[in-house]
mmCIF file of C-alpha atoms in Angstrom:
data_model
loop_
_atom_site.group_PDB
_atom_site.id
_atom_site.type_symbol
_atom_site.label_atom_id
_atom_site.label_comp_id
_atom_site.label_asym_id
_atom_site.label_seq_id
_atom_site.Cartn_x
_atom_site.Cartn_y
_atom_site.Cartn_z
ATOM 1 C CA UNK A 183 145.390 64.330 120.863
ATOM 2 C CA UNK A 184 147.491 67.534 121.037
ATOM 3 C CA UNK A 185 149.446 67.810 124.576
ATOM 4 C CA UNK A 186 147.576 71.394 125.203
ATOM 5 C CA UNK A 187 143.803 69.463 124.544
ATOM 6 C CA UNK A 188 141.604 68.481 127.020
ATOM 7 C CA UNK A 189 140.871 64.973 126.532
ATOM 8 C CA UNK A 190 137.753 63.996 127.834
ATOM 9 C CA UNK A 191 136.929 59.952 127.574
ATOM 10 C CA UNK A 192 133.320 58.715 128.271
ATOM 11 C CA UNK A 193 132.480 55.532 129.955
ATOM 12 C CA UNK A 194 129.396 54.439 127.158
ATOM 13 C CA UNK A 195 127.661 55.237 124.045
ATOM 14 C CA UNK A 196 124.593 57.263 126.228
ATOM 15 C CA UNK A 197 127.189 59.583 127.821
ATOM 16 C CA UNK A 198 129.741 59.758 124.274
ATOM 17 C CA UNK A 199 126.296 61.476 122.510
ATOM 18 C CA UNK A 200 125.492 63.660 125.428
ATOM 19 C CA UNK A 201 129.224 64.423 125.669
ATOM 20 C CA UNK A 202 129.372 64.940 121.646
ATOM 21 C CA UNK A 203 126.605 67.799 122.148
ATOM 22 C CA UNK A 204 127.843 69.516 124.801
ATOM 23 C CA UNK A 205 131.475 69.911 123.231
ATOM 24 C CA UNK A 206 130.178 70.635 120.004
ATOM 25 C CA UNK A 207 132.279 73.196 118.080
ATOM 26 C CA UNK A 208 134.658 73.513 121.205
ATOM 27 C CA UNK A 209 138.078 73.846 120.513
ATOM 28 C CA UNK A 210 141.294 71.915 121.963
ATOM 29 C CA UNK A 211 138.953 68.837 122.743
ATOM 30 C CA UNK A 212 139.808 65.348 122.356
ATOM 31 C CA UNK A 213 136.403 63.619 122.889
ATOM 32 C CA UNK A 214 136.469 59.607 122.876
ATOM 33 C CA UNK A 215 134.276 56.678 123.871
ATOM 34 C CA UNK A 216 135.925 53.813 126.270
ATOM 35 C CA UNK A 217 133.817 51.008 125.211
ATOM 36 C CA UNK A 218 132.493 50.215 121.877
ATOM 37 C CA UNK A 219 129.255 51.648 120.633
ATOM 38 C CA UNK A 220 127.625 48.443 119.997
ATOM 39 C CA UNK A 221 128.116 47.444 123.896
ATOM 40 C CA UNK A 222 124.831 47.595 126.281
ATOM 41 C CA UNK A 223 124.905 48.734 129.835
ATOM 42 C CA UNK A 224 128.413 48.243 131.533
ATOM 43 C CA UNK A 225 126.950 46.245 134.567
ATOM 44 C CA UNK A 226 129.477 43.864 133.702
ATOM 45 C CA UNK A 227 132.033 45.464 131.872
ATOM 46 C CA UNK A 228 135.523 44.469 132.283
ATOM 47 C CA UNK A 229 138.436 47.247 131.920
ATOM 48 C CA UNK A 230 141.069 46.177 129.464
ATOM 49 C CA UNK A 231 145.014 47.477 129.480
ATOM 50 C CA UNK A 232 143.901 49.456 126.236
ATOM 51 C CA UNK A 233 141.029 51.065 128.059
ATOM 52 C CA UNK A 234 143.050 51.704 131.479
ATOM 53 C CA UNK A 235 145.585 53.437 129.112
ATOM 54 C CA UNK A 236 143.115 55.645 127.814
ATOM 55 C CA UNK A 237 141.543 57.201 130.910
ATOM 56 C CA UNK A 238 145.621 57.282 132.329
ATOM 57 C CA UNK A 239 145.558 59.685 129.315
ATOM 58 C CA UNK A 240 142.530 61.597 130.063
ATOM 59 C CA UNK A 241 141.550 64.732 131.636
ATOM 60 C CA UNK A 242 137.767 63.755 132.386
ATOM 61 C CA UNK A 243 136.049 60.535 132.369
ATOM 62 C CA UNK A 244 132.231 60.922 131.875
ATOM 63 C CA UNK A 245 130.211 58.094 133.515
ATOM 64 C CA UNK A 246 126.013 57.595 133.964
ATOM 65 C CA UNK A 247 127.015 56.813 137.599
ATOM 66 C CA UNK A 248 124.402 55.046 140.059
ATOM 67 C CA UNK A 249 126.243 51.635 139.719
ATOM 68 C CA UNK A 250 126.160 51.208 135.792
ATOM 69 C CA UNK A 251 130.017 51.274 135.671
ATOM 70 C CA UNK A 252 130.799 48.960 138.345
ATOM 71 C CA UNK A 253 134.505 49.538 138.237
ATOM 72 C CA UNK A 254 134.408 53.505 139.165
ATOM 73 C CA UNK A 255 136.903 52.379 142.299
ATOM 74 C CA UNK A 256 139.924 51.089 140.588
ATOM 75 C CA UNK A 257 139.473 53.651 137.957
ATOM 76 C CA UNK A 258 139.745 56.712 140.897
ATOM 77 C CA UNK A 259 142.568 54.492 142.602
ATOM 78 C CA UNK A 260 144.732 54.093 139.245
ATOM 79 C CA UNK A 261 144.002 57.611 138.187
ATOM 80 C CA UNK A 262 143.933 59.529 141.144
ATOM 81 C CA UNK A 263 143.803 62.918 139.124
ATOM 82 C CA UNK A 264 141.304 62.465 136.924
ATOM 83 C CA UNK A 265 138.120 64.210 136.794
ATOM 84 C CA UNK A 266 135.238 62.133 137.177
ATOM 85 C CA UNK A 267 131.633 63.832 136.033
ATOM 86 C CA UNK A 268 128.717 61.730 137.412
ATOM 87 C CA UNK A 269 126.055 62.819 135.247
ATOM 88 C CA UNK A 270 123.139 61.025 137.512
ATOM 89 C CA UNK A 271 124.115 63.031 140.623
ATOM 90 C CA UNK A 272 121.359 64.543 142.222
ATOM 91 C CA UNK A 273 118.765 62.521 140.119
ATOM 92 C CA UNK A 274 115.821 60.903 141.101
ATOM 93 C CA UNK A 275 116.498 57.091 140.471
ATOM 94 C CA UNK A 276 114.708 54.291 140.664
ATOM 95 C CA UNK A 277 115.899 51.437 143.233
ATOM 96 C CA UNK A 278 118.734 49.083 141.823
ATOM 97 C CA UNK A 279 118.242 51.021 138.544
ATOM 98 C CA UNK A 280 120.370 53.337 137.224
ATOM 99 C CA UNK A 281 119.140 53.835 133.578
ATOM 100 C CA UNK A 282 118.220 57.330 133.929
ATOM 101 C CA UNK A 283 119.118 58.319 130.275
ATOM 102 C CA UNK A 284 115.986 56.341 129.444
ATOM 103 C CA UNK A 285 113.398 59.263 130.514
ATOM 104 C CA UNK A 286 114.100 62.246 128.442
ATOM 105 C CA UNK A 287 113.793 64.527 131.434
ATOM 106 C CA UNK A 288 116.037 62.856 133.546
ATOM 107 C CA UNK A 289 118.755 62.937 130.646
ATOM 108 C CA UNK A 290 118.286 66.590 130.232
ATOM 109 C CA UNK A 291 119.422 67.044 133.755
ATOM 110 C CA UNK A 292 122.703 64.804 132.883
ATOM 111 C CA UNK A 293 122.843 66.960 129.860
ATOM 112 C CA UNK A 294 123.160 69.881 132.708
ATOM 113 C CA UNK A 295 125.560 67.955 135.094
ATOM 114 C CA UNK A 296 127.677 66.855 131.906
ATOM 115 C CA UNK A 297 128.040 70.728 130.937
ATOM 116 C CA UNK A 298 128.633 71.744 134.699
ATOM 117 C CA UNK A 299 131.701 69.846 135.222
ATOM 118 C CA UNK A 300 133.221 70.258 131.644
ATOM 119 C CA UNK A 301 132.667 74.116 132.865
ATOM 120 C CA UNK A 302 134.218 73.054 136.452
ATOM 121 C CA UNK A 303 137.319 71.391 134.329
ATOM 122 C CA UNK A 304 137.756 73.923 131.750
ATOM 123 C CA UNK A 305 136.754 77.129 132.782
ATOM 124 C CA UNK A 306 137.976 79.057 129.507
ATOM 125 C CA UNK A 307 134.661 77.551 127.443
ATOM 126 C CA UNK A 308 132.058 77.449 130.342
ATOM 127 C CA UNK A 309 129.759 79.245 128.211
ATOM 128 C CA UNK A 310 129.927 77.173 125.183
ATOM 129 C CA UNK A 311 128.978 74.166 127.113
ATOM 130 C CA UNK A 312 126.026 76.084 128.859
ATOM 131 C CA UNK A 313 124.925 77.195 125.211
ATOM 132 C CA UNK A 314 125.607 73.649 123.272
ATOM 133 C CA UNK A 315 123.713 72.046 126.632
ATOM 134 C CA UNK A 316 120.471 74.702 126.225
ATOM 135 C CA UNK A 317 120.582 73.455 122.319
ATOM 136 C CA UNK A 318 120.941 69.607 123.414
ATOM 137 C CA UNK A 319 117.854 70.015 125.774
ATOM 138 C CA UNK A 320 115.762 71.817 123.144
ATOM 139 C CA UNK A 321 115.906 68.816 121.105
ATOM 140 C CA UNK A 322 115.397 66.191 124.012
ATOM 141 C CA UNK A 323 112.417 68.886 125.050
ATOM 142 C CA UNK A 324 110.724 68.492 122.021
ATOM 143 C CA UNK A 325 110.968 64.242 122.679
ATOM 144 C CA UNK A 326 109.384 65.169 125.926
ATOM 145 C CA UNK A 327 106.772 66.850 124.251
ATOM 146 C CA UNK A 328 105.823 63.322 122.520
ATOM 147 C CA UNK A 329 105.961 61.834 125.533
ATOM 148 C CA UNK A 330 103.821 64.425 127.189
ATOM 149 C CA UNK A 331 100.742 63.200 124.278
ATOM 150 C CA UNK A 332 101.452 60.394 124.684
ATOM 151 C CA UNK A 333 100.520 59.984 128.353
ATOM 152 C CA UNK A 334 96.779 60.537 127.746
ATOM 153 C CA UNK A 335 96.382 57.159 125.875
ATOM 154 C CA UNK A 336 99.510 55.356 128.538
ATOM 155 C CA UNK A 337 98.689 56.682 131.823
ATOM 156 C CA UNK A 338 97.428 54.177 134.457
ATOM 157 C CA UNK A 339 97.310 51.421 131.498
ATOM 158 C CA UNK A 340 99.981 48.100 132.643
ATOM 159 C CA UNK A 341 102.706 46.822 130.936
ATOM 160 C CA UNK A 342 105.280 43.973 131.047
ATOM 161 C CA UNK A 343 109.088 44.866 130.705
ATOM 162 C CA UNK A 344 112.023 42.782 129.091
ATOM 163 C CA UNK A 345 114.239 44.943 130.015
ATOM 164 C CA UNK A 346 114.563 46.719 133.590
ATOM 165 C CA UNK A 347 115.709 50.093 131.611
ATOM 166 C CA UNK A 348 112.056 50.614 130.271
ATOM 167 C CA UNK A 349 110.914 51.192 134.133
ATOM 168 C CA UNK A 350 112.047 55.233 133.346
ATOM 169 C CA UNK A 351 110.201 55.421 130.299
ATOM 170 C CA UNK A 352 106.972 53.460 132.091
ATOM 171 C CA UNK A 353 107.459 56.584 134.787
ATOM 172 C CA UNK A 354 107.376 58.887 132.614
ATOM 173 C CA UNK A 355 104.765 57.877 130.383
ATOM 174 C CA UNK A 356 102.631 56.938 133.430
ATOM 175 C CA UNK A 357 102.233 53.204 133.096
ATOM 176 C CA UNK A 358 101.865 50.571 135.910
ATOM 177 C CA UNK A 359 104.317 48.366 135.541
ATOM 178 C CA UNK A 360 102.899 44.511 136.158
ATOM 179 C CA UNK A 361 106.213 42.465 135.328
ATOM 180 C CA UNK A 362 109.778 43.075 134.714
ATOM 181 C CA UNK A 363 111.840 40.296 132.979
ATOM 182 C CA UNK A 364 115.186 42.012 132.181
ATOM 183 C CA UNK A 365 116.896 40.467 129.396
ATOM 184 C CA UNK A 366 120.392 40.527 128.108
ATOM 185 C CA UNK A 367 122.784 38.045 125.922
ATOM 186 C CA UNK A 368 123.572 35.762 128.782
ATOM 187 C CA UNK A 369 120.077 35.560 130.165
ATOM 188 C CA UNK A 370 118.274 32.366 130.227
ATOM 189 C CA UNK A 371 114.983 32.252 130.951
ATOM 190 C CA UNK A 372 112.860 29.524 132.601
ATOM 191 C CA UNK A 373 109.505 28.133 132.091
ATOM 192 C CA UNK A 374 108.713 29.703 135.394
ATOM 193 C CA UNK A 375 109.375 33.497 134.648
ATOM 194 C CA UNK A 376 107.437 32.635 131.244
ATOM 195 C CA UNK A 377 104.624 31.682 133.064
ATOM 196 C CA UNK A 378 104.451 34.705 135.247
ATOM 197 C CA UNK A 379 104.743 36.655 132.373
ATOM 198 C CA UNK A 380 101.823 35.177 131.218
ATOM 199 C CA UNK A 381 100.006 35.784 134.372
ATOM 200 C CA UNK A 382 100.866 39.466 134.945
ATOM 201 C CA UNK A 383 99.291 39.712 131.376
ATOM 202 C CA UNK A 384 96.168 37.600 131.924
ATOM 203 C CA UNK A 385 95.603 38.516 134.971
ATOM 204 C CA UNK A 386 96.883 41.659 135.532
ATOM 205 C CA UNK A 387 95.506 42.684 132.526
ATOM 206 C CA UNK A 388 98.837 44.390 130.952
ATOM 207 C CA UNK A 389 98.097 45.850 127.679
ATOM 208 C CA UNK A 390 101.361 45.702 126.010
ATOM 209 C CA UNK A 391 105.414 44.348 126.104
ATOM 210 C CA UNK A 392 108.113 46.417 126.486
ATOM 211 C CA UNK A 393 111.053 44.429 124.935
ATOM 212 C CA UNK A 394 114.642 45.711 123.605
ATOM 213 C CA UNK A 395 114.956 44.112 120.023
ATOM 214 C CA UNK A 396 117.767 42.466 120.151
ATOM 215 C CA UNK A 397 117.462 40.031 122.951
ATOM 216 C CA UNK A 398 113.918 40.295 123.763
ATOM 217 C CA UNK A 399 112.464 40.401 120.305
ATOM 218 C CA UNK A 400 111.883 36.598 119.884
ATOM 219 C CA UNK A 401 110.456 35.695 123.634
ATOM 220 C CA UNK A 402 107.566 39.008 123.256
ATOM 221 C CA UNK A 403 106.393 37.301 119.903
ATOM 222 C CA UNK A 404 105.909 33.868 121.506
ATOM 223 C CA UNK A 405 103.915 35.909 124.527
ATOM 224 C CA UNK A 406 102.001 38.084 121.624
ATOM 225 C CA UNK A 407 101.073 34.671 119.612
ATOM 226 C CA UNK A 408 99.871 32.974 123.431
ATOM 227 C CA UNK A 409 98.113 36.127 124.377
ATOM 228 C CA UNK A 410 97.390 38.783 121.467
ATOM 229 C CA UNK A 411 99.157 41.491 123.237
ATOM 230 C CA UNK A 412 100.876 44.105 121.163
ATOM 231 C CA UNK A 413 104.690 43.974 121.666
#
């Protein structure tokens, strides 16, 4: 990065695409991701020297907010004048879940916050980030669209979740949620959330799984072979 650029670092890959749209074509920014693009949700995410380097470098750190980056206080304490961009303030979250890029609308209004306080930092291209933002949200619009047709064959129908971020897309595509397992690479699950999967499904009557592929893939096709619902 060039001394005179604004470098702008963003906490995950969610924020680094919404970020990448919004300073698209921008000039004098130095746009870059803190962890790597394979890495899920930051519940646990543990800073490194490399990464505490990078935002000591940085102009404005871009984070989901609502708990995702857990270590938001010793960033502000190390880097007392950095600019920190919440892009979930003001949104409507679920309790204890903060995965709000997971319902297209909600993410449009991140998209909005995102542009807002690049604006708020750098004053001298507010309206290229309000224009790149209105372009962003026309293509997340027409998503919502999909969603929007969806809704006549998901609304009011249940579903099981194996992973707590799929509660935003339920919302939004209006199902009732009956069960919410939420996976990740360290979970282990017992015989006893199995079996209350399987009840919420017989019982319940859920009519499909919600799973994330890579660690809930292999648990919803036991469930589909026990009970015949679609993952």
């Amino acid at each position: 990065a060039k001394a005179e650029d604004l470098t702008v670092v963003t906490s995950f890959y969610p924020m680094y695409i919404a970020a990448l749209n919004v300073c698209d074509g921008v000039e004098g920014i130095h746009l870059e991701n803190l962890s790597e693009p394979q890495t899920g949700c930051l519940h646990d995410y543990q800073l490194t020297p490399e990464d505490m380097k990078l935002l000591q470098t940085a102009d404005v750190f871009i984070v989901n907010g609502g708990g995702i980056e857990n270590f938001l206080t010793d960033v502000a304490k190390a880097c007392p004048n950095l600019t920190i961009i919440n892009a979930s303030q003001g949104l409507d979250l679920i309790e204890d879940n903060a995965h709000a890029w997971m319902s297209v609308a909600l993410h449009e209004k991140q998209v909005d916050n995102i542009a807002e306080g690049l604006a708020a930092a750098d004053a001298d291209h507010s309206k290229a980030y309000a224009k790149n933002a209105k372009a962003y949200q026309k293509k997340l619009q027409a998503l919502e669209k999909q969603e929007e047709e969806m809704t006549q064959y998901t609304k009011g129908r249940s579903v099981v979740l194996f992973q707590e971020a799929y509660e935003y897309l339920a919302r939004d595509l209006g199902l009732e949620v009956s069960y919410v397992l939420d996976l990740d690479e360290e979970r282990q699950v017992s015989a006893g959330e199995v079996a209350d999967v399987l009840s919420a499904i017989q019982k319940d009557g859920a009519k499909m799984i919600l799973a994330e592929r890579t660690y809930g893939e292999e648990l919803a096709e036991s469930v589909k072979k026990e009970t015949n619902v679609p993952v």
